[in-house]
Short mmCIF file of C-alpha atoms in Angstrom, two decimals:
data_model
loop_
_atom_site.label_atom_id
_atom_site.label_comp_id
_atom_site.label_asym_id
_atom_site.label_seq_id
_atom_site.Cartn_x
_atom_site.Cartn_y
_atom_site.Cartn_z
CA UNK R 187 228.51 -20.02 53.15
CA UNK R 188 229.09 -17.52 56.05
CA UNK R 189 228.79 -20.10 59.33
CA UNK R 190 228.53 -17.64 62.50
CA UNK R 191 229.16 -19.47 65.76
CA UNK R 192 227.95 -17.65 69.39
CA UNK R 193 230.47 -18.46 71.80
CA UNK R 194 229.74 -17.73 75.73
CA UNK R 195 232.19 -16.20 78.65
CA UNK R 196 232.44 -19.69 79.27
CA UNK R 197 234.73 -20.09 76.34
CA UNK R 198 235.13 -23.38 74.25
CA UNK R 199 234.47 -25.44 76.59
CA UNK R 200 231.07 -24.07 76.41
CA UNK R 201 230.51 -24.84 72.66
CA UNK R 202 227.97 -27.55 71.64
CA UNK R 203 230.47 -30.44 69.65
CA UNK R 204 228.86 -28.52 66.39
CA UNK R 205 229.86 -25.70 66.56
CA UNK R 206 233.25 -27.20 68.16
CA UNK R 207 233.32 -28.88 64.97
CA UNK R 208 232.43 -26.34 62.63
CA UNK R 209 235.57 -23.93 64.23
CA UNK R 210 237.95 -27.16 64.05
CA UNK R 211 237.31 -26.75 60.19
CA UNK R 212 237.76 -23.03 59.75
CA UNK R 213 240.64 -21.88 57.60
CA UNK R 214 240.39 -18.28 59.14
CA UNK R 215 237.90 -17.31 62.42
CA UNK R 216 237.17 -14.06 62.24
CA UNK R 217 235.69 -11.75 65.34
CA UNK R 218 236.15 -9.37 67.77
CA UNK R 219 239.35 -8.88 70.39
CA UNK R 220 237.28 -10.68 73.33
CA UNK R 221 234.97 -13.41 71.71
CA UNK R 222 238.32 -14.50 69.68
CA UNK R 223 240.05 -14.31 73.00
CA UNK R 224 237.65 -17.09 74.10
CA UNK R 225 238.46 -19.41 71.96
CA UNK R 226 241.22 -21.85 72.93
CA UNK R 227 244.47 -23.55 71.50
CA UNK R 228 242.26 -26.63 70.72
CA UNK R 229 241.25 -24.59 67.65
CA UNK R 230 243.67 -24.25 65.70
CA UNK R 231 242.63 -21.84 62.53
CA UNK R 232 244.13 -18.28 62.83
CA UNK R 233 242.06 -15.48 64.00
CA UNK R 234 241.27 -12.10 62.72
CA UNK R 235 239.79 -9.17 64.64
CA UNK R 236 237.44 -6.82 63.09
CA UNK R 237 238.54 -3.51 62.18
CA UNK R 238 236.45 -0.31 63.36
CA UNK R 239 233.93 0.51 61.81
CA UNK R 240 233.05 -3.76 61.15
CA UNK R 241 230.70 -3.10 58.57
CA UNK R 242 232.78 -2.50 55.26
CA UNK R 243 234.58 -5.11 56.46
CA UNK R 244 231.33 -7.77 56.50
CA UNK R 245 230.23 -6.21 53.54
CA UNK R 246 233.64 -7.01 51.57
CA UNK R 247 233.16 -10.69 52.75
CA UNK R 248 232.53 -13.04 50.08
CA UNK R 249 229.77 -15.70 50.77
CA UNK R 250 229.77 -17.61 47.42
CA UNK R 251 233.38 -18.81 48.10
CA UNK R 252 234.66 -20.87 50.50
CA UNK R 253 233.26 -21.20 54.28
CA UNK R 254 233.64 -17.75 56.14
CA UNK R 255 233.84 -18.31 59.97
CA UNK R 256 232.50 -15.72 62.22
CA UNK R 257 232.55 -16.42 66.04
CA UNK R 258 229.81 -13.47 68.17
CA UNK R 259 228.66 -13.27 71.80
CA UNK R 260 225.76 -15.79 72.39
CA UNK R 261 222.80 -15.88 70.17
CA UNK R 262 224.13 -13.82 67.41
CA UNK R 263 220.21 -13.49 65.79
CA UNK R 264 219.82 -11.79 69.37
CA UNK R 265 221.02 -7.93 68.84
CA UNK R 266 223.91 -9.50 67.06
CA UNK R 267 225.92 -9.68 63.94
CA UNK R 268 223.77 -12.51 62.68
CA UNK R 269 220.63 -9.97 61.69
CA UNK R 270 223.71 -7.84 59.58
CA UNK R 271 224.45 -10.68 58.31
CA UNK R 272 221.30 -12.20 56.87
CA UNK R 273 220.14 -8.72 56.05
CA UNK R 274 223.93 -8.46 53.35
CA UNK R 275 223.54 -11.81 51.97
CA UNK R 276 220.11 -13.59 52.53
CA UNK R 277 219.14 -15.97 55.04
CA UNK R 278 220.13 -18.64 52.30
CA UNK R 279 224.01 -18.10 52.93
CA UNK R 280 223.89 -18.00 56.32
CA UNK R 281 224.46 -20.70 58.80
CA UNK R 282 223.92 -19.69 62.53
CA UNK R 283 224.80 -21.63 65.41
CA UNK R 284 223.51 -20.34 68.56
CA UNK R 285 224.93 -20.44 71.77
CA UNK R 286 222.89 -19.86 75.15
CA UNK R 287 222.57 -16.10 75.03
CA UNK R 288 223.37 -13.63 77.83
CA UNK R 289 219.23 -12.84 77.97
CA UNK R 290 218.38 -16.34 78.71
CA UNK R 291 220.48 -16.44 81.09
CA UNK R 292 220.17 -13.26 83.25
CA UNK R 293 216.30 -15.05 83.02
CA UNK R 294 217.61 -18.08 84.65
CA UNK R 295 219.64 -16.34 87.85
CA UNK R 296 216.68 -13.96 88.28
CA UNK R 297 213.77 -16.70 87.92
CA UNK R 298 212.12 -14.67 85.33
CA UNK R 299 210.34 -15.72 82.49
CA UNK R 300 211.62 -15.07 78.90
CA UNK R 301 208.85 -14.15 77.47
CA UNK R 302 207.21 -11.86 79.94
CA UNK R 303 210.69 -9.94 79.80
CA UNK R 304 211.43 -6.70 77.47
CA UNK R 305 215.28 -6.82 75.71
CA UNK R 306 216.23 -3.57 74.84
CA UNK R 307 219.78 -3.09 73.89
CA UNK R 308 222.09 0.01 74.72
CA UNK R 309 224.90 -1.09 72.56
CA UNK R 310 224.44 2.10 70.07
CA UNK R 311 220.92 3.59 71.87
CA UNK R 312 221.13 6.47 74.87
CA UNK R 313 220.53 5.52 78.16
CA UNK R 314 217.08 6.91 77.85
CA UNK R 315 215.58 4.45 75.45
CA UNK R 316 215.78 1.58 78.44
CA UNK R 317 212.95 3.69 79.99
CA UNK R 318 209.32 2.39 80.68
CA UNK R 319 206.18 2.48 82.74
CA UNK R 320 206.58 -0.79 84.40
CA UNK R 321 207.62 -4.46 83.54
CA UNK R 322 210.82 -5.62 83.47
CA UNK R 323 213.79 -6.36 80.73
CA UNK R 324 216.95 -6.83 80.53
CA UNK R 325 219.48 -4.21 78.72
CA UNK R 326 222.17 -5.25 76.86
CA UNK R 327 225.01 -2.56 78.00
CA UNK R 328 227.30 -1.26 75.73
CA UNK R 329 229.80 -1.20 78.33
CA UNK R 330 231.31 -0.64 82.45
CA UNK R 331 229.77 2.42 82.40
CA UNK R 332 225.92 1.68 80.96
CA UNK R 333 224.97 1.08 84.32
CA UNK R 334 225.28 4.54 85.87
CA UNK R 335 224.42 6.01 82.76
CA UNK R 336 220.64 3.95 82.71
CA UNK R 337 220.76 4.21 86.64
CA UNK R 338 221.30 8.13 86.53
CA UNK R 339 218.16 8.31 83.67
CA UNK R 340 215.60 6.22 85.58
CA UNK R 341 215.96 8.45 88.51
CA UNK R 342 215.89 11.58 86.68
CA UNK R 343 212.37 10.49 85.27
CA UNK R 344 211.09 9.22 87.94
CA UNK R 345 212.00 5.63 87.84
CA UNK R 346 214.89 5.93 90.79
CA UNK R 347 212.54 3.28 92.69
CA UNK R 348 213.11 0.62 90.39
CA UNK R 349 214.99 -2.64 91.35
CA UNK R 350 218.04 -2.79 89.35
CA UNK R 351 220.34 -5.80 88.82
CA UNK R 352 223.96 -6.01 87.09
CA UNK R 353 224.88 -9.42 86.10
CA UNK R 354 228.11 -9.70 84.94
CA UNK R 355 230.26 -12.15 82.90
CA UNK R 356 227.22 -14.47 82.97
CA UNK R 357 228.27 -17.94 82.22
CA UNK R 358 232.05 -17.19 83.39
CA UNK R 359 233.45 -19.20 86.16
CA UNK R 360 234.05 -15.28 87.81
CA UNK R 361 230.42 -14.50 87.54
CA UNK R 362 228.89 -11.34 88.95
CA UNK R 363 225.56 -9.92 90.81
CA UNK R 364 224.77 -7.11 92.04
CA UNK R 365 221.85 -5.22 93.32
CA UNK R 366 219.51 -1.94 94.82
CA UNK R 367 217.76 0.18 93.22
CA UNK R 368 218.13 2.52 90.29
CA UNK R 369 218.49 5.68 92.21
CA UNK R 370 221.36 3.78 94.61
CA UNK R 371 223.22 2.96 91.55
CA UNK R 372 222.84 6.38 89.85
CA UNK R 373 224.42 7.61 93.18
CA UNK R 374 227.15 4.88 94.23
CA UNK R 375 227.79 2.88 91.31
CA UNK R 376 230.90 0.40 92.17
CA UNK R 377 233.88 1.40 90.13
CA UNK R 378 234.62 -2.14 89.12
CA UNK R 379 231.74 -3.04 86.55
CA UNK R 380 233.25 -5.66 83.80
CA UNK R 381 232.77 -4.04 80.56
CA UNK R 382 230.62 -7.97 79.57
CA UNK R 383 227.20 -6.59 81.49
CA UNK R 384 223.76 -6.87 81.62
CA UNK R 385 221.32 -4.66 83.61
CA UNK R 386 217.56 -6.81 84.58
CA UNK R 387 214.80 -3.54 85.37
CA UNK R 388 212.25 -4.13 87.33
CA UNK R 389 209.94 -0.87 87.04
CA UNK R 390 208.94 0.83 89.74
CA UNK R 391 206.56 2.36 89.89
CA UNK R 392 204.46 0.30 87.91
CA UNK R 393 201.31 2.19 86.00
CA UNK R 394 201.19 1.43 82.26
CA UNK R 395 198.71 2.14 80.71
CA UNK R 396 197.62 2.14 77.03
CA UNK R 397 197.35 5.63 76.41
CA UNK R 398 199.17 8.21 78.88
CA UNK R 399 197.32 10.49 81.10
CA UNK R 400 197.47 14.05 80.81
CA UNK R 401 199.23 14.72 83.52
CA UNK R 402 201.77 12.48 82.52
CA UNK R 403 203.40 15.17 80.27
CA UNK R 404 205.01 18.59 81.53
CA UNK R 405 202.99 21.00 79.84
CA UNK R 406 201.92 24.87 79.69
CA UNK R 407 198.30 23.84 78.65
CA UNK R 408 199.19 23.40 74.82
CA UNK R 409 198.46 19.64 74.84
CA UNK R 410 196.15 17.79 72.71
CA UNK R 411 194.12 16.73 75.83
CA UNK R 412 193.40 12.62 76.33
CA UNK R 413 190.30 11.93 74.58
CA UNK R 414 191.00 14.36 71.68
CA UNK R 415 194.32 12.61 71.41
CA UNK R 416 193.08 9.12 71.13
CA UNK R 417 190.86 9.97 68.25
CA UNK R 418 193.21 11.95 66.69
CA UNK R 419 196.46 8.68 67.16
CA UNK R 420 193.42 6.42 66.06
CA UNK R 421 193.13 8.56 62.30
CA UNK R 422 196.96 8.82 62.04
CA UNK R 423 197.09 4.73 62.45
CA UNK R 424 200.63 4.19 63.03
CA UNK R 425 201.91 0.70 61.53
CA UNK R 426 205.08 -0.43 62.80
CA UNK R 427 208.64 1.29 61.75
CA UNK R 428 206.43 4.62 60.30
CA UNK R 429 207.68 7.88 60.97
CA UNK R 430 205.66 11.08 62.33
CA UNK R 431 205.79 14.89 61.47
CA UNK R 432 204.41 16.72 64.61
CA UNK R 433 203.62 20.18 63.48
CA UNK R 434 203.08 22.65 66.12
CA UNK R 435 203.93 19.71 68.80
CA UNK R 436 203.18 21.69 72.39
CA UNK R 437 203.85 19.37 74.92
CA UNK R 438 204.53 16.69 71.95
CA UNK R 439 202.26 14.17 73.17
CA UNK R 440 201.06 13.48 70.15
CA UNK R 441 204.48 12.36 69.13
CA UNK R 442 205.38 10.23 72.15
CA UNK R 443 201.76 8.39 72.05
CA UNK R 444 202.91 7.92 67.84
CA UNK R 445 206.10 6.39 69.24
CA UNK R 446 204.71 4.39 71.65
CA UNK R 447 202.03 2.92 69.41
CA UNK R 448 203.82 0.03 67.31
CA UNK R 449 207.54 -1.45 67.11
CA UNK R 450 210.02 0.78 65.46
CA UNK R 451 207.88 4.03 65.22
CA UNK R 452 209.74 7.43 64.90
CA UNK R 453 208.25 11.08 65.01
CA UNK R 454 210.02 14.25 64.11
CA UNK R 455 208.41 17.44 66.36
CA UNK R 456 208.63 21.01 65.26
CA UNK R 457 207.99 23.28 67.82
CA UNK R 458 208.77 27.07 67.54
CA UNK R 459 208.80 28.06 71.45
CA UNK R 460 212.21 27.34 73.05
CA UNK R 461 210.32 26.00 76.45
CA UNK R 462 208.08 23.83 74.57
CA UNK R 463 210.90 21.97 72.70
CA UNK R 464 212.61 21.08 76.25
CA UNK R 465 209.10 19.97 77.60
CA UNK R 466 209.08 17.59 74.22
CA UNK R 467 212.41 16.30 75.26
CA UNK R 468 211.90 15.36 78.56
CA UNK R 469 208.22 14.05 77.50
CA UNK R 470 209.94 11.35 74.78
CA UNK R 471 212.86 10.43 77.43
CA UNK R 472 210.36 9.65 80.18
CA UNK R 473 208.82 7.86 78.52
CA UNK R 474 211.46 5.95 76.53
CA UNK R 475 211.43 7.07 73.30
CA UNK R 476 213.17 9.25 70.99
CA UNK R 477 211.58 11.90 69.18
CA UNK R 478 213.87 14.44 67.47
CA UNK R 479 212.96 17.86 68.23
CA UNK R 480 213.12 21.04 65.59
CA UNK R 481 212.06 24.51 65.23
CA UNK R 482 208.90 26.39 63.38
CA UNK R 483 207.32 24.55 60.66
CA UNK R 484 207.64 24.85 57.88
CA UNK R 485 210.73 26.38 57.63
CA UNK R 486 212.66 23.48 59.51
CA UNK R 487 211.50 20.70 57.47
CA UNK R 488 214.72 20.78 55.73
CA UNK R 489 216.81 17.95 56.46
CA UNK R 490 214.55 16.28 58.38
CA UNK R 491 213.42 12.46 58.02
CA UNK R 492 211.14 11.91 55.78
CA UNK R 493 207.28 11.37 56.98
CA UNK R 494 204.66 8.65 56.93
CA UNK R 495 202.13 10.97 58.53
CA UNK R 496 202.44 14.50 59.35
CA UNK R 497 199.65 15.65 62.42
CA UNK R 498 199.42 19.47 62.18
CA UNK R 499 198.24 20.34 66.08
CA UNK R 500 199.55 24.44 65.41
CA UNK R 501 200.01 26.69 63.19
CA UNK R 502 197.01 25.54 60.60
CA UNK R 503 196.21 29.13 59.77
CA UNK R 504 199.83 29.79 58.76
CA UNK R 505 199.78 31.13 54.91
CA UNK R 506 200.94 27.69 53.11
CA UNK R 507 201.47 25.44 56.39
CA UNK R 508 199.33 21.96 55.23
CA UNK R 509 200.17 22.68 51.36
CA UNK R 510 204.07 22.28 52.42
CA UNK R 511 202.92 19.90 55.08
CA UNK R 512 201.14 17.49 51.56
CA UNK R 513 204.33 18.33 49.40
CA UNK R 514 206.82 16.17 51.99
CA UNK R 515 204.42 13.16 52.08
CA UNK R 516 204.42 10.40 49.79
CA UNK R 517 201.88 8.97 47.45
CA UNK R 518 199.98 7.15 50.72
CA UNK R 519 201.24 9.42 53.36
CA UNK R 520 198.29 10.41 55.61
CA UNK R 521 197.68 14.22 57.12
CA UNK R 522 195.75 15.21 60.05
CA UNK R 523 195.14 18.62 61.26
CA UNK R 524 192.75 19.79 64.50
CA UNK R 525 191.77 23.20 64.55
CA UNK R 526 189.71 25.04 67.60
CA UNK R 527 189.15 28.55 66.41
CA UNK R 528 186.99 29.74 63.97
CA UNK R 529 189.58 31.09 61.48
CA UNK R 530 191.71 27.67 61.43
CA UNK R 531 188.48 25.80 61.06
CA UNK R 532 187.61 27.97 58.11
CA UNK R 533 191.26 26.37 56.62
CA UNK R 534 190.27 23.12 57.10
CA UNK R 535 187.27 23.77 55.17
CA UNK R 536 188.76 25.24 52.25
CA UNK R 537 192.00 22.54 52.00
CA UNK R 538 188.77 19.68 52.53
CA UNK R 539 186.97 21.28 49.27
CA UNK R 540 189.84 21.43 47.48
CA UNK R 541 191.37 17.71 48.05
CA UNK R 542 188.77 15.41 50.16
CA UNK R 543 189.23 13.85 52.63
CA UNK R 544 187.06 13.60 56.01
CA UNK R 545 185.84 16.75 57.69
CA UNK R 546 184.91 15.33 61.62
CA UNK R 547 183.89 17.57 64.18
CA UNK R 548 184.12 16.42 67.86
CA UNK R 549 182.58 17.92 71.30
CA UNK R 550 183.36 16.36 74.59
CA UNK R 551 181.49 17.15 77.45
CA UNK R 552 182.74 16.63 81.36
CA UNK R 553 180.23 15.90 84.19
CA UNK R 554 181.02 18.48 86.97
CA UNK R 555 179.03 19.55 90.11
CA UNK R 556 176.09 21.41 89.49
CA UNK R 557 174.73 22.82 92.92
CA UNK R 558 173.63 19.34 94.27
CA UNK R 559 173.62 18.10 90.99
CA UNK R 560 175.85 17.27 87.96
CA UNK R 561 175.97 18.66 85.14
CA UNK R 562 177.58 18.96 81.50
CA UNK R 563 180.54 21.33 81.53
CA UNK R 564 181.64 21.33 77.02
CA UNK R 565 185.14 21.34 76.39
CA UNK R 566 185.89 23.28 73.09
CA UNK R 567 185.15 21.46 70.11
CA UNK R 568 187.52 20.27 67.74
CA UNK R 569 187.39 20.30 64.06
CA UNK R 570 189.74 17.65 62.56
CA UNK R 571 190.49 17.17 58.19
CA UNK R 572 192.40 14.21 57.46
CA UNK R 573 193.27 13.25 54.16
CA UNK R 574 195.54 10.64 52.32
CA UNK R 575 197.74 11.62 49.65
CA UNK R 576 197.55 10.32 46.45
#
C-alpha cells in the first residue's frame, strides 16, 4: 500500500494524530526538500527526497510490498501527487490522508466560498492559462516569481483592473498578505515573494458570457461571425478533453469558443497568413486558453495532435483539403466545413454525394434603418456539410 500524507506549512504539529500515526510507522518517508523539511524529530523514519524528474522514480515504486510513505503539500488529490498516484497503481493501493489544503484556506482569509471559486494551477501551465472573463480563483503558483508573471498577463489582456491577492505560507506561524490590483503588481511586484504562494483573482472587469462577442477577438474581418459560430460550435459538439483541428482559423474564434466549451478541450489552428496566426495567439491567451498555432493546411498537419473534430472555415476549395482533412480523423471523428462562395459550395456538394452527411444552408438577416422604418439587411449565407467518419 502507498499511504500519502499532506502535511501543511504548519508542520507536524499540524497533522491530524492519523496521519501522525501513520508517519510514526514509516520505515522510509519519502518527499520533496521542503514538505520533508516539515516534518520534525518526533518522526523518526529516514527521509528521502525525490529526484528530478519524480516520475520514474514513483513509477519504480512498488505498491504490492511493504507500506510506501509519501508526505505532499496539503490535499495531495488537489493538483497533487495523489492523482499520479492513483492514476500508476489504482485507487485500490492508495491510501490518502488529507491535510487542510492551501485552497481552502486562501477561502477562509478571503471569506470566499469554495465552491463559487475557480483553482487553476500554474505549477507546469503559462501564466496565461489563469486568464478569465470574470469570477474569481485561486492559482496555485509554481513559484516567487508566478505573481508578476500572472500580474504582467492580466494587464496585457485587459484584466490589469483586477483585484489581486498573494497569500503566502498560509498556515505558517510567518504568514503573508498582500494586495492591489493586477496591473500594480505587474508594475511593482515586492522582491520578497516566498516561493510557498498562492494568488486569489478577482476579475475585473467582469462580462462573461456564454459565447464571446465579436468584437471580443482582434480580427481583419475573417471571423466566423457570432450567430454563424454558434451553429457551427453546436454541430462540432465538443465533449470534454476532445481536441480541435481549425482549418483556415482567421481570427481563430472558432478554436477559442471549442476550448472554452467543456473541461480539458484542446484545438490545434492552422492558419497560413503570418498576421492572422498572432491575432489567434493573443485571441486564446485573452481568453485563457491555449490553442497551438500552425501554418497552411494541409501541409502542416504533420506532427500535430491528433483530432476529435476538424472545422474547415478556409481553404475548402483547395484540391484535396477535406479528403486529407477525413484521413487524420478517427473512426467517430466529426468534420465540419462552411463555405460562402459559389465554387466552395459546389465542394461541399460533391464531398456530401460522395460520403453523407448533412448539407444545411443558413441565412441571417439584421434589422437596420430603413428611411423611418426597419428593414431586413441579409448577411451572406452560409452553406455548412458535416459528416462523421466511419
Amino acid at each position: 500500500m502507498i499511504i500519502v500524507v499532506g502535511i501543511g506549512a504548519d508542520g507536524t504539529p499540524g497533522l491530524s494524530a492519523a496521519s501522525k500515526s501513520e508517519l510514526r510507522s514509516a520505515t522510509v518517508i519519502y518527499g520533496s526538500k521542503r514538505q520533508l523539511e516539515l516534518v520534525d524529530d518526533t518522526i523518526e523514519a529516514p527521509r528521502r527526497e525525490w529526484p528530478s524528474p519524480m516520475l520514474p522514480a514513483l513509477q519504480a515504486l512498488s505498491a504490492d510490498g511493504p507500506d510506501i510513505h509519501i508526505v505532499a503539500s496539503g490535499d495531495p488529490l488537489l493538483h497533487g501527487i495523489g492523482g499520479t498516484l492513483v492514476r500508476l497503481f489504482g485507487a485500490d493501493k492508495v491510501r490518502v490522508l488529507p491535510h487542510v489544503s492551501s485552497i481552502t484556506l486562501a477561502c477562509a482569509r478571503l471569506g470566499w466560498n469554495v465552491h463559487e471559486t475557480d483553482v487553476i494551477s500554474l505549477v507546469t501551465a503559462e501564466p496565461h492559462t489563469a486568464i478569465r472573463r470574470g469570477g474569481q480563483a485561486i492559482v496555485l503558483a509554481r513559484n516567487k516569481d508566478t505573481p508578476k508573471a500572472l500580474a504582467t498577463a492580466l494587464d496585457a489582456y485587459g484584466r490589469g483592473d483586477s483585484e489581486f491577492t498573494v497569500l503566502e505560507l498560509l498556515g505558517a506561524p510567518n504568514e503573508r498578505r498582500r494586495g492591489g490590483t493586477a496591473r500594480q503588481w505587474a508594475h511593482t511586484a515586492p522582491g520578497d515573494i516566498d516561493d510557498l504562494n498562492v494568488i486569489a483573482i478577482r476579475y475585473l472587469p467582469e462580462d462573461r458570457t456564454a459565447s464571446l462577442p465579436d468584437d471580443a477577438f482582434i480580427h481583419d474581418g475573417q471571423i466566423t461571425k457570432h450567430g454563424v459560430r454558434a451553429l457551427t460550435l453546436a454541430t462540432l459538439n465538443a465533449r470534454p478533453g476532445q481536441r480541435l483541428w481549425d482549418v483556415g482559423a482567421g481570427a481563430g474564434s472558432i478554436a477559442v469558443e471549442w476550448c472554452r466549451s467543456a473541461p480539458g478541450c484542446t484545438a490545434v489552428a492552422f492558419e497560413n497568413d503570418e498576421r492572422r496566426r498572432l491575432n489567434i495567439g493573443f485571441n486564446a491567451a485573452a481568453s485563457g486558453v491555449s490553442v497551438e498555432v500552425r501554418g497552411a493546411a494541409p501541409d502542416h498537419f504533420t506532427g500535430a495532435a491528433h483530432p476529435s473534430a476538424i472545422f474547415v472555415g478556409g481553404g475548402v476549395t483547395r484540391p484535396g483539403l477535406l479528403d486529407a482533412c477525413l484521413d487524420h480523423l478517427s473512426a467517430g471523428g466529426r468534420l465540419v466545413a462552411n463555405a460562402v462562395t459559389a465554387e466552395s459550395e459546389a465542394v461541399l456538394a460533391q464531398h456530401y454525394a460522395l460520403r453523407g452527411g448533412k448539407l444545411r444552408r443558413f441565412q441571417h438577416y439584421q434589422g437596420e434603418p430603413l428611411g423611418g422604418f426597419t428593414g431586413w439587411r441579409p448577411q451572406y449565407p452560409v452553406t455548412q456539410w458535416s459528416v462523421t467518419k466511419q
